[in-house]
Amino acid sequence: MWSSPLLYERLTWPEVRRAAGEDRVCLIPVATLEDHGPHLPIDTDLRITGEICRRAAEEATDEIVLLPPIPHGYSPHHMDFPGPITIGWDTFTRYCRDVGTSLARHGFRRMLFLNGHGSNQNLVEMAARLVGLEHPEVLAAAAFHTSGAESARLIAELRDSERGGMGHACELETSMYLAIDANAVDMGKAVDERGFPAGRHAWMDWSDGPLKIMPWWSSFSRTGVHGDATKGTAEKGRALLEAAVAECVAYVRELREKPLPERRRPQETVA
Ligand SMILES: [Zn+2]
């Protein structure tokens, strides 16, 4: 039997062909390297998203093939802080699309980009859409981790901060990182900073408000944090990670249940 979880990069080419024949979902973690306050490493999005995907692949051993994470994303508005590696929005979108179309070329028909960086969201969604346009027989999806309805319920239940406390390098990300590797987090430097210009329709939390605004990060955050990092605990992090993994596995299973798309000739009646 194969290793568990099934790691794409460790397969031989005949094994890639076999994995594609098993109708597995290609799980592609996507993140960015960028400042996460004075208390968290710049790999926060990468580490958390990679961990969620790895655990999901361990749980759904026969249903997933795990791709190596895409480490670099779209973070130009963070460049006043030392650390971010930012990729042009169009280059990044095409890069993600090309990962997907390569997998499609090898026979994979279902794929999920699991993203862990807010500003990648619409670009990763576009990349997934472009894969499907080029390969109409492929179901390509994108999701932002820990943002489904059940995760939202858990967040509401366990959070100690108000809305705005879970934006970036925040209660949520600090908790998750603590649960993964507490030694990498310096809680002595954690701050509570919530400078985003929030209002009735625009706010930044793990799920943002409907009115989308994204100014330069340095215009509203001195430390790079938006949220209450001081409320982070490993215990909350463990619960959040568990929810994130369950959510990811549920997305994978839903993708596997769906019929593959088939383009058809339009007609004037439903039948
Ligand atoms: Zn982050």
XYZ file of N, CA and C and ligand atoms in Angstrom:
814
model
N 0.851 -1.212 0.000
C 0.000 0.000 0.000
C 0.879 1.251 0.000
N 0.271 2.350 -0.368
C 1.000 3.607 -0.427
C 1.161 4.213 0.955
N 2.073 5.175 0.982
C 2.282 5.902 2.240
C 0.997 6.632 2.609
N 0.921 6.981 3.862
C -0.278 7.688 4.307
C 0.154 8.917 5.087
N -0.186 10.102 4.717
C -1.035 10.446 3.568
C -0.286 10.344 2.247
N -1.054 10.372 1.171
C -0.450 10.258 -0.147
C 0.108 11.613 -0.587
N 1.448 11.667 -0.660
C 2.118 12.916 -1.021
C 2.463 12.897 -2.508
N 1.947 13.862 -3.214
C 2.109 13.916 -4.664
C 3.573 13.806 -5.074
N 4.420 14.579 -4.398
C 5.805 14.677 -4.851
C 6.610 13.408 -4.598
N 6.074 12.507 -3.783
C 6.795 11.270 -3.494
C 6.397 10.125 -4.421
N 5.457 10.386 -5.314
C 4.994 9.323 -6.210
C 5.937 9.164 -7.400
N 5.982 7.965 -7.930
C 6.616 7.771 -9.238
C 5.577 8.110 -10.303
N 5.997 8.202 -11.546
C 4.979 8.574 -12.532
C 3.903 7.510 -12.723
N 4.260 6.208 -12.672
C 3.141 5.238 -12.763
C 2.178 5.378 -11.588
N 2.717 5.773 -10.422
C 1.831 5.953 -9.268
C 0.949 7.197 -9.429
N 1.473 8.218 -10.080
C 0.640 9.393 -10.359
C -0.545 8.961 -11.226
N -0.255 8.169 -12.230
C -1.332 7.701 -13.118
C -2.363 6.901 -12.323
N -1.864 6.063 -11.419
C -2.776 5.252 -10.614
C -3.629 6.124 -9.691
N -2.988 7.123 -9.078
C -3.723 8.021 -8.165
C -4.817 8.766 -8.913
N -4.521 9.197 -10.131
C -5.530 9.895 -10.932
C -6.693 8.955 -11.243
N -6.376 7.681 -11.483
C -7.413 6.697 -11.784
C -8.311 6.412 -10.595
N -7.836 6.725 -9.405
C -8.642 6.479 -8.196
C -9.575 7.649 -7.879
N -9.588 8.619 -8.748
C -10.495 9.753 -8.590
C -10.270 10.493 -7.275
N -9.034 10.601 -6.874
C -8.701 11.352 -5.660
C -8.853 12.847 -5.896
N -9.054 13.563 -4.823
C -9.061 15.021 -4.889
C -7.635 15.523 -4.646
N -7.141 16.338 -5.557
C -5.838 16.983 -5.355
C -6.052 18.128 -4.382
N -5.374 18.050 -3.255
C -5.499 19.105 -2.246
C -4.248 19.972 -2.315
N -4.460 21.248 -2.626
C -3.334 22.154 -2.875
C -3.363 23.284 -1.845
N -2.469 23.240 -0.830
C -2.418 24.338 0.135
C -1.791 25.577 -0.523
N -2.393 26.736 -0.245
C -1.881 27.994 -0.808
C -1.762 29.004 0.323
N -0.643 29.725 0.378
C -0.462 30.670 1.483
C 0.329 31.885 1.004
N 1.074 32.482 1.922
C 1.984 33.564 1.605
C 2.962 33.668 2.767
N 4.099 34.302 2.528
C 4.986 34.659 3.641
C 4.801 36.152 3.875
N 4.383 36.534 5.054
C 4.254 37.964 5.343
C 4.279 38.181 6.852
N 4.557 39.429 7.230
C 4.607 39.827 8.633
C 3.335 39.414 9.369
N 3.509 38.856 10.550
C 2.383 38.503 11.418
C 2.639 39.030 12.823
N 2.954 40.325 12.900
C 3.193 40.925 14.201
C 4.566 40.553 14.727
N 4.927 41.130 15.897
C 6.235 40.845 16.479
C 6.306 39.478 17.157
N 5.174 38.781 17.244
C 5.139 37.542 18.039
C 5.032 36.265 17.220
N 4.693 36.378 15.927
C 4.513 35.181 15.101
C 5.481 35.198 13.919
N 5.957 34.024 13.507
C 6.833 33.945 12.330
C 6.083 34.350 11.051
N 6.864 34.737 10.051
C 6.245 35.157 8.788
C 5.628 33.981 8.026
N 5.881 32.767 8.471
C 5.286 31.620 7.763
C 3.929 31.210 8.349
N 3.311 32.103 9.121
C 2.073 31.735 9.823
C 1.013 31.137 8.884
N 0.727 31.811 7.782
C -0.322 31.300 6.879
C 0.087 29.952 6.287
N 1.359 29.857 5.958
C 1.887 28.636 5.336
C 1.845 27.467 6.315
N 2.268 27.732 7.532
C 2.341 26.669 8.534
C 0.938 26.163 8.875
N 0.022 27.104 9.083
C -1.342 26.715 9.481
C -2.039 25.973 8.337
N -1.960 26.521 7.150
C -2.651 25.889 6.016
C -2.027 24.528 5.700
N -0.704 24.463 5.772
C -0.032 23.193 5.526
C -0.450 22.142 6.536
N -0.566 22.550 7.781
C -0.953 21.627 8.853
C -2.389 21.115 8.647
N -3.287 22.028 8.328
C -4.689 21.624 8.096
C -4.751 20.595 6.962
N -4.057 20.883 5.881
C -4.115 19.990 4.710
C -3.464 18.637 5.003
N -2.352 18.666 5.734
C -1.681 17.418 6.069
C -2.595 16.532 6.915
N -3.222 17.152 7.915
C -4.124 16.361 8.776
C -5.331 15.855 8.000
N -5.831 16.683 7.095
C -6.982 16.258 6.271
C -6.574 15.050 5.423
N -5.363 15.112 4.864
C -4.894 14.012 4.018
C -4.662 12.743 4.834
N -4.341 12.912 6.110
C -4.179 11.743 6.983
C -5.530 11.125 7.324
N -6.516 11.991 7.423
C -7.847 11.514 7.796
C -8.553 10.855 6.602
N -8.424 11.467 5.451
C -9.097 10.928 4.257
C -8.037 10.307 3.345
N -7.379 9.288 3.878
C -6.212 8.677 3.216
C -6.488 8.255 1.787
N -7.666 7.666 1.552
C -7.943 7.105 0.236
C -8.593 8.103 -0.712
N -8.825 9.310 -0.214
C -9.598 10.251 -1.031
C -8.790 11.448 -1.515
N -7.604 11.642 -0.902
C -6.829 12.857 -1.178
C -5.455 12.499 -1.708
N -4.954 13.293 -2.625
C -3.511 13.323 -2.885
C -3.072 14.759 -2.567
N -2.084 14.842 -1.675
C -1.679 16.148 -1.138
C -0.528 16.725 -1.950
N -0.752 17.922 -2.462
C 0.304 18.621 -3.209
C 1.193 19.396 -2.235
N 2.442 19.685 -2.622
C 3.253 20.576 -1.776
C 2.602 21.954 -1.739
N 2.730 22.665 -0.619
C 2.090 23.981 -0.527
C 2.710 24.993 -1.496
N 1.871 25.894 -1.971
C 2.359 27.051 -2.735
C 2.666 28.131 -1.689
N 3.963 28.436 -1.451
C 4.298 29.276 -0.298
C 4.074 30.768 -0.510
N 4.181 31.216 -1.774
C 4.150 32.659 -2.012
C 2.820 33.088 -2.596
N 2.331 34.220 -2.114
C 1.042 34.717 -2.578
C 1.073 36.205 -2.844
N -0.084 36.810 -2.675
C -0.279 38.213 -3.059
C -0.362 39.085 -1.803
N 0.723 39.820 -1.529
C 0.794 40.633 -0.305
C 1.404 42.021 -0.523
N 1.114 42.705 -1.625
C 1.815 43.978 -1.892
C 1.546 45.028 -0.834
N 0.356 45.008 -0.245
C -0.034 46.023 0.744
C 0.699 45.844 2.078
N 1.456 44.718 2.199
C 2.226 44.471 3.429
C 3.688 44.875 3.304
N 4.079 45.394 2.152
C 5.515 45.535 1.862
C 6.221 46.620 2.680
N 5.482 47.429 3.432
C 6.159 48.365 4.349
C 6.794 47.613 5.519
N 6.331 46.401 5.769
C 6.905 45.573 6.840
C 7.972 44.666 6.239
N 9.034 44.431 6.963
C 10.040 43.484 6.472
C 9.469 42.059 6.430
N 9.769 41.342 5.358
C 9.405 39.926 5.328
C 8.585 39.430 4.166
N 7.517 40.137 3.775
C 6.641 39.543 2.751
C 7.356 39.305 1.428
N 7.015 38.174 0.813
C 7.393 37.922 -0.574
C 6.087 38.036 -1.338
N 5.963 39.018 -2.209
C 4.686 39.179 -2.904
C 4.856 38.899 -4.392
N 3.871 38.207 -4.922
C 3.874 37.840 -6.336
C 2.788 38.674 -7.020
N 3.063 39.189 -8.206
C 2.059 39.976 -8.926
C 0.740 39.216 -9.020
N -0.373 39.915 -8.929
C -1.668 39.236 -8.864
C -1.917 38.347 -10.079
N -1.468 38.822 -11.245
C -1.728 38.045 -12.456
C -0.778 36.843 -12.548
N 0.485 37.065 -12.159
C 1.448 35.950 -12.150
C 0.982 34.869 -11.180
N 0.582 35.312 -9.998
C 0.136 34.370 -8.964
C -1.091 33.578 -9.433
N -2.054 34.297 -10.006
C -3.282 33.642 -10.464
C -2.963 32.610 -11.547
N -2.096 33.012 -12.480
C -1.746 32.076 -13.561
C -0.927 30.899 -13.046
N -0.076 31.171 -12.048
C 0.737 30.095 -11.457
C -0.184 29.032 -10.839
N -1.152 29.505 -10.040
C -2.103 28.554 -9.428
C -2.890 27.822 -10.512
N -3.348 28.555 -11.518
C -4.078 27.913 -12.622
C -3.210 26.840 -13.276
N -1.935 27.158 -13.494
C -1.052 26.207 -14.176
C -0.808 24.944 -13.347
N -0.798 25.088 -12.033
C -0.712 23.893 -11.174
C -1.937 23.025 -11.443
N -3.106 23.669 -11.465
C -4.354 22.933 -11.689
C -4.433 22.306 -13.072
N -4.040 23.066 -14.100
C -4.154 22.506 -15.456
C -3.130 21.384 -15.670
N -1.992 21.447 -14.983
C -1.030 20.338 -15.070
C -1.642 19.075 -14.492
N -2.301 19.226 -13.344
C -2.939 18.064 -12.712
C -4.050 17.517 -13.615
N -4.788 18.417 -14.236
C -5.867 17.991 -15.146
C -5.274 17.200 -16.316
N -4.165 17.682 -16.816
C -3.495 17.013 -17.930
C -3.104 15.572 -17.555
N -2.804 15.347 -16.273
C -2.417 14.005 -15.829
C -3.613 13.138 -15.457
N -4.806 13.691 -15.637
C -5.995 12.874 -15.443
C -6.760 13.120 -14.158
N -6.284 14.020 -13.323
C -7.039 14.322 -12.102
C -8.263 15.167 -12.475
N -9.383 14.868 -11.866
C -10.627 15.513 -12.244
C -11.237 16.342 -11.116
N -10.671 16.256 -9.924
C -11.215 17.013 -8.795
C -10.045 17.635 -8.050
N -10.157 18.920 -7.753
C -9.064 19.565 -7.018
C -9.589 20.694 -6.152
N -8.879 20.878 -5.048
C -9.266 21.918 -4.095
C -8.038 22.729 -3.712
N -8.104 24.021 -3.998
C -7.084 24.936 -3.507
C -7.531 25.376 -2.121
N -6.814 24.980 -1.079
C -7.168 25.441 0.269
C -6.213 26.576 0.641
N -6.803 27.740 0.771
C -6.021 28.961 0.925
C -6.050 29.459 2.374
N -4.909 30.025 2.798
C -4.834 30.531 4.170
C -4.434 31.985 4.265
N -4.534 32.718 3.161
C -4.160 34.143 3.194
C -5.290 34.975 2.588
N -5.810 35.887 3.378
C -6.980 36.672 2.980
C -6.882 37.261 1.579
N -5.768 37.905 1.286
C -5.677 38.612 0.002
C -5.447 37.692 -1.193
N -5.275 36.397 -0.939
C -5.226 35.432 -2.048
C -6.631 35.018 -2.479
N -7.626 35.306 -1.658
C -8.915 34.638 -1.826
C -9.503 34.754 -3.225
N -9.713 35.994 -3.675
C -10.378 36.113 -4.984
C -9.482 35.620 -6.125
N -8.167 35.683 -5.930
C -7.258 35.230 -6.990
C -7.247 33.709 -7.087
N -7.280 33.052 -5.946
C -7.320 31.579 -5.944
C -8.663 31.098 -6.508
N -9.713 31.811 -6.166
C -11.022 31.462 -6.746
C -10.973 31.605 -8.259
N -10.342 32.674 -8.736
C -10.230 32.889 -10.184
C -9.393 31.787 -10.822
N -8.301 31.401 -10.159
C -7.448 30.340 -10.700
C -8.252 29.046 -10.858
N -9.037 28.706 -9.828
C -9.845 27.481 -9.894
C -10.843 27.580 -11.045
N -11.413 28.764 -11.211
C -12.376 28.941 -12.287
C -11.711 28.781 -13.661
N -10.501 29.311 -13.779
C -9.778 29.218 -15.052
C -9.428 27.766 -15.390
N -9.136 26.975 -14.360
C -8.863 25.550 -14.594
C -10.105 24.892 -15.207
N -11.260 25.207 -14.624
C -12.506 24.607 -15.107
C -12.885 25.075 -16.505
N -12.544 26.316 -16.836
C -12.850 26.812 -18.182
C -11.990 26.103 -19.228
N -10.740 25.883 -18.868
C -9.828 25.233 -19.805
C -10.088 23.727 -19.872
N -10.531 23.165 -18.744
C -10.801 21.730 -18.668
C -12.228 21.541 -18.162
N -13.209 21.620 -19.068
C -14.620 21.598 -18.643
C -15.000 20.339 -17.878
N -14.214 19.295 -18.004
C -14.539 18.024 -17.341
C -14.007 17.990 -15.908
N -13.354 19.079 -15.482
C -12.713 19.101 -14.159
C -13.517 19.944 -13.168
N -13.619 19.441 -11.938
C -14.223 20.210 -10.851
C -13.093 20.815 -10.033
N -12.872 22.105 -10.195
C -11.801 22.782 -9.455
C -12.433 23.799 -8.521
N -12.046 23.727 -7.239
C -12.672 24.582 -6.244
C -11.608 25.294 -5.414
N -12.026 26.374 -4.766
C -11.137 27.108 -3.866
C -11.895 27.420 -2.588
N -11.188 27.427 -1.459
C -11.822 27.780 -0.185
C -10.798 28.420 0.736
N -11.297 29.263 1.601
C -10.496 29.888 2.640
C -10.708 29.057 3.905
N -9.618 28.622 4.546
C -9.812 27.688 5.653
C -10.584 28.302 6.838
N -11.255 27.435 7.560
C -11.981 27.790 8.786
C -13.017 28.886 8.540
N -13.706 28.796 7.402
C -14.688 29.853 7.134
C -16.066 29.305 6.756
N -16.253 27.999 6.891
C -17.575 27.428 6.654
C -18.509 27.701 7.833
N -19.763 27.297 7.690
C -20.784 27.617 8.698
C -20.445 26.999 10.058
N -19.957 25.761 10.045
C -19.665 25.122 11.334
C -18.461 25.753 12.014
N -17.469 26.126 11.225
C -16.313 26.833 11.788
C -16.758 28.187 12.358
N -17.634 28.864 11.639
C -18.119 30.174 12.103
C -18.834 30.023 13.444
N -19.607 28.941 13.574
C -20.304 28.682 14.846
C -19.295 28.469 15.975
N -18.281 27.677 15.697
C -17.257 27.405 16.717
C -16.514 28.692 17.089
N -16.176 29.478 16.088
C -15.472 30.737 16.337
C -16.314 31.623 17.268
N -17.602 31.724 16.957
C -18.483 32.570 17.776
C -18.524 32.069 19.223
N -18.472 30.751 19.366
C -18.597 30.140 20.680
C -17.322 30.304 21.522
N -16.163 30.181 20.873
C -14.950 30.151 21.717
C -14.160 31.447 21.757
N -14.531 32.413 20.945
C -13.712 33.618 20.894
C -13.896 34.464 22.153
N -12.793 35.128 22.555
C -12.845 36.048 23.680
C -12.782 37.503 23.214
N -12.501 37.692 21.942
C -12.433 39.054 21.405
C -13.737 39.404 20.700
N -13.946 40.702 20.540
C -15.088 41.199 19.769
C -14.772 41.052 18.283
N -15.763 41.404 17.438
C -15.516 41.430 16.004
C -14.324 42.355 15.712
N -13.416 41.910 14.874
C -12.187 42.668 14.619
C -10.994 42.051 15.336
N -11.298 41.148 16.279
C -10.225 40.519 17.049
C -9.567 39.352 16.333
N -10.207 38.953 15.196
C -9.675 37.813 14.441
C -9.427 38.212 12.996
N -8.517 39.163 12.839
C -8.227 39.640 11.489
C -6.973 39.019 10.918
N -5.853 39.325 11.565
C -4.554 38.911 11.013
C -3.539 38.920 12.152
N -2.799 37.804 12.303
C -1.866 37.648 13.431
C -2.645 37.867 14.733
N -3.824 37.315 14.777
C -4.918 37.682 15.667
C -5.180 36.584 16.706
N -6.326 36.665 17.332
C -6.692 35.610 18.284
C -6.709 34.238 17.606
N -7.247 34.193 16.391
C -7.368 32.903 15.693
C -6.006 32.376 15.238
N -5.251 33.180 14.524
C -3.979 32.676 13.984
C -2.972 32.406 15.103
N -2.972 33.246 16.128
C -2.062 33.024 17.257
C -2.416 31.710 17.951
N -3.714 31.480 18.155
C -4.159 30.235 18.799
C -3.736 29.018 17.981
N -3.971 29.093 16.675
C -3.639 27.941 15.835
C -2.133 27.675 15.832
N -1.346 28.748 15.766
C 0.104 28.541 15.755
C 0.563 27.971 17.094
N -0.015 28.448 18.183
C 0.320 27.913 19.508
C 0.045 26.411 19.566
N -1.064 26.004 18.947
C -1.424 24.583 18.968
C -0.463 23.752 18.119
N 0.100 24.357 17.090
C 1.002 23.614 16.196
C 2.426 23.586 16.764
N 2.907 24.738 17.229
C 4.301 24.841 17.662
C 4.450 26.040 18.604
N 4.152 25.806 19.865
C 4.142 26.899 20.850
C 5.507 27.571 20.979
N 6.582 26.813 20.733
C 7.920 27.386 20.868
C 8.215 28.466 19.831
N 7.457 28.457 18.750
C 7.701 29.433 17.678
C 6.956 30.742 17.926
N 6.138 30.786 18.976
C 5.311 31.966 19.250
C 5.837 32.666 20.501
N 6.021 33.980 20.408
C 6.502 34.755 21.549
C 5.340 35.562 22.128
N 4.593 34.930 23.046
C 3.390 35.574 23.581
C 3.711 36.848 24.366
N 4.958 36.965 24.815
C 5.366 38.188 25.502
C 5.310 39.405 24.587
N 5.322 39.169 23.287
C 5.276 40.282 22.326
C 3.906 40.416 21.646
N 2.956 39.593 22.055
C 1.624 39.648 21.440
C 0.924 40.944 21.836
N 0.224 41.560 20.891
C -0.475 42.821 21.163
C -1.946 42.732 20.766
N -2.689 43.718 21.259
C -4.088 43.899 20.856
C -4.134 45.185 20.045
N -4.176 45.064 18.738
C -4.250 46.250 17.887
C -5.352 46.053 16.861
N -6.301 46.982 16.860
C -7.423 46.865 15.928
C -7.649 48.202 15.239
N -6.808 48.508 14.268
C -6.831 49.824 13.634
C -7.554 49.874 12.301
N -8.063 48.731 11.827
C -8.721 48.736 10.519
C -9.909 49.686 10.534
N -10.071 50.501 9.482
C -11.178 51.467 9.449
C -12.536 50.776 9.303
N -13.001 50.197 10.405
C -14.244 49.419 10.379
C -15.457 50.345 10.452
N -16.590 49.858 9.944
C -17.846 50.593 10.003
C -18.992 49.610 9.914
N -20.172 50.099 9.576
C -21.350 49.232 9.553
C -21.206 48.105 8.530
N -20.566 48.396 7.417
C -20.483 47.394 6.355
C -19.072 46.892 6.082
N -18.091 47.647 6.524
C -16.705 47.241 6.279
C -16.048 46.900 7.606
N -15.548 45.682 7.721
C -14.761 45.315 8.893
C -13.832 44.183 8.494
N -12.826 43.971 9.313
C -11.922 42.868 9.050
C -11.924 41.931 10.240
N -12.419 40.744 9.977
C -12.395 39.683 10.974
C -12.100 38.409 10.177
N -12.239 37.213 10.782
C -11.914 36.036 9.983
C -12.810 35.978 8.749
N -14.053 36.401 8.882
C -14.889 36.666 7.702
C -15.142 38.167 7.665
N -14.760 38.785 6.552
C -14.840 40.236 6.454
C -16.269 40.714 6.187
N -16.474 42.027 6.353
C -17.757 42.625 6.012
C -17.973 42.658 4.503
N -19.224 42.977 4.092
C -19.559 42.947 2.661
C -18.918 44.078 1.857
N -18.575 45.151 2.522
C -17.942 46.270 1.824
C -16.428 46.081 1.902
N -15.811 45.836 0.756
C -14.402 45.423 0.747
C -13.480 46.630 0.577
N -12.600 46.797 1.525
C -11.592 47.860 1.470
C -10.270 47.248 1.929
N -9.205 47.542 1.202
C -7.904 47.057 1.663
C -6.819 48.112 1.423
N -6.680 49.030 2.391
C -5.619 50.030 2.265
C -4.249 49.396 2.550
N -3.183 50.187 2.373
C -1.857 49.722 2.770
C -1.909 49.339 4.248
N -1.318 48.214 4.555
C -1.392 47.679 5.924
C -0.840 48.663 6.956
N 0.259 49.351 6.582
C 0.906 50.252 7.536
C 0.044 51.473 7.848
N -1.020 51.703 7.047
C -1.870 52.865 7.306
C -2.789 52.636 8.501
N -2.997 51.375 8.869
C -3.897 51.138 10.009
C -3.308 50.217 11.070
N -2.101 49.671 10.837
C -1.489 48.815 11.859
C -0.028 49.193 12.069
N 0.319 49.475 13.319
C 1.713 49.813 13.631
C 2.572 48.562 13.768
N 1.977 47.506 14.342
C 2.740 46.295 14.671
C 2.589 45.191 13.620
N 1.668 45.403 12.675
C 1.364 44.354 11.699
C 0.177 43.500 12.119
N -0.207 43.635 13.395
C -1.341 42.855 13.896
C -2.639 43.599 13.586
N -3.659 42.846 13.150
C -5.014 43.400 13.245
C -5.860 42.375 13.982
N -6.107 42.645 15.239
C -6.857 41.700 16.055
C -6.268 41.664 17.446
N -6.796 40.745 18.240
C -6.307 40.651 19.617
C -5.480 39.382 19.800
N -4.178 39.538 19.542
C -3.279 38.391 19.648
C -3.116 37.931 21.093
N -3.353 38.833 22.041
C -3.145 38.473 23.456
C -4.160 37.422 23.918
N -5.252 37.266 23.158
C -6.284 36.296 23.537
C -6.003 34.899 22.966
N -4.900 34.752 22.279
C -4.581 33.452 21.692
C -4.205 32.425 22.749
N -4.754 31.213 22.625
C -4.345 30.099 23.494
C -4.257 28.815 22.664
N -3.389 27.924 23.110
C -3.224 26.653 22.399
C -4.520 25.838 22.436
N -5.250 25.963 23.516
C -6.489 25.199 23.656
C -7.501 25.604 22.579
N -7.669 26.916 22.405
C -8.561 27.384 21.335
C -8.016 26.951 19.976
N -6.697 27.020 19.859
C -6.064 26.646 18.593
C -6.343 25.201 18.220
N -6.305 24.321 19.221
C -6.558 22.899 18.947
C -7.987 22.702 18.441
N -8.926 23.375 19.076
C -10.333 23.250 18.651
C -10.522 23.824 17.248
N -9.880 24.946 16.982
C -10.010 25.573 15.660
C -9.383 24.705 14.569
N -8.231 24.125 14.884
C -7.578 23.258 13.894
C -8.438 22.038 13.585
N -9.005 21.484 14.635
C -9.864 20.318 14.453
C -11.040 20.660 13.536
N -11.628 21.823 13.779
C -12.749 22.260 12.937
C -12.286 22.509 11.506
N -11.115 23.084 11.375
C -10.601 23.391 10.032
C -10.346 22.106 9.244
N -9.823 21.088 9.926
C -9.543 19.810 9.271
C -10.858 19.135 8.868
N -11.826 19.135 9.789
C -13.130 18.516 9.489
C -13.780 19.218 8.296
N -13.647 20.527 8.273
C -14.226 21.306 7.173
C -13.543 20.955 5.843
N -12.236 20.848 5.876
C -11.485 20.528 4.655
C -11.870 19.140 4.141
N -11.963 18.181 5.060
C -12.349 16.821 4.659
C -13.774 16.830 4.090
N -14.657 17.615 4.696
C -16.034 17.695 4.191
C -16.060 18.296 2.781
N -15.234 19.284 2.533
C -15.159 19.861 1.179
C -14.689 18.808 0.179
N -13.663 18.048 0.580
C -13.128 17.004 -0.303
C -14.223 15.987 -0.629
N -14.967 15.593 0.398
C -16.002 14.560 0.177
C -17.123 15.105 -0.694
N -17.461 16.366 -0.490
C -18.495 16.953 -1.352
C -18.019 16.994 -2.805
N -16.765 17.329 -2.994
C -16.231 17.351 -4.368
C -16.277 15.960 -4.991
N -16.022 14.939 -4.169
C -16.033 13.573 -4.700
C -17.440 13.075 -5.014
N -18.417 13.630 -4.295
C -19.799 13.197 -4.535
C -20.387 13.796 -5.809
N -19.879 14.932 -6.203
C -20.503 15.644 -7.318
C -20.202 14.966 -8.644
N -21.215 14.971 -9.546
C -20.927 14.486 -10.894
C -19.965 15.458 -11.572
N -19.116 14.935 -12.445
C -18.208 15.833 -13.167
C -19.015 16.624 -14.192
N -18.635 17.868 -14.411
C -19.414 18.714 -15.330
C -19.322 18.209 -16.772
N -20.382 18.476 -17.510
C -20.416 18.078 -18.917
C -21.069 19.210 -19.692
N -20.380 19.766 -20.638
C -20.977 20.857 -21.424
C -22.021 20.275 -22.368
N -23.146 20.973 -22.461
C -24.215 20.449 -23.303
C -24.731 21.520 -24.253
N -25.409 21.057 -25.272
C -25.980 21.996 -26.234
C -27.221 22.640 -25.622
N -27.299 23.960 -25.599
C -28.474 24.624 -25.027
C -29.744 24.248 -25.796
N -30.839 24.106 -25.055
C -32.122 23.877 -25.722
C -33.184 24.719 -25.050
N -34.334 24.831 -25.702
C -35.332 25.801 -25.232
C -36.206 25.294 -24.104
N -36.176 23.988 -23.853
C -36.966 23.445 -22.745
C -36.040 22.704 -21.771
N -36.567 22.476 -20.558
C -35.757 21.863 -19.498
C -35.512 20.383 -19.786
N -36.524 19.707 -20.305
C -36.435 18.250 -20.497
C -35.353 17.861 -21.487
Zn -2.212 35.146 8.362
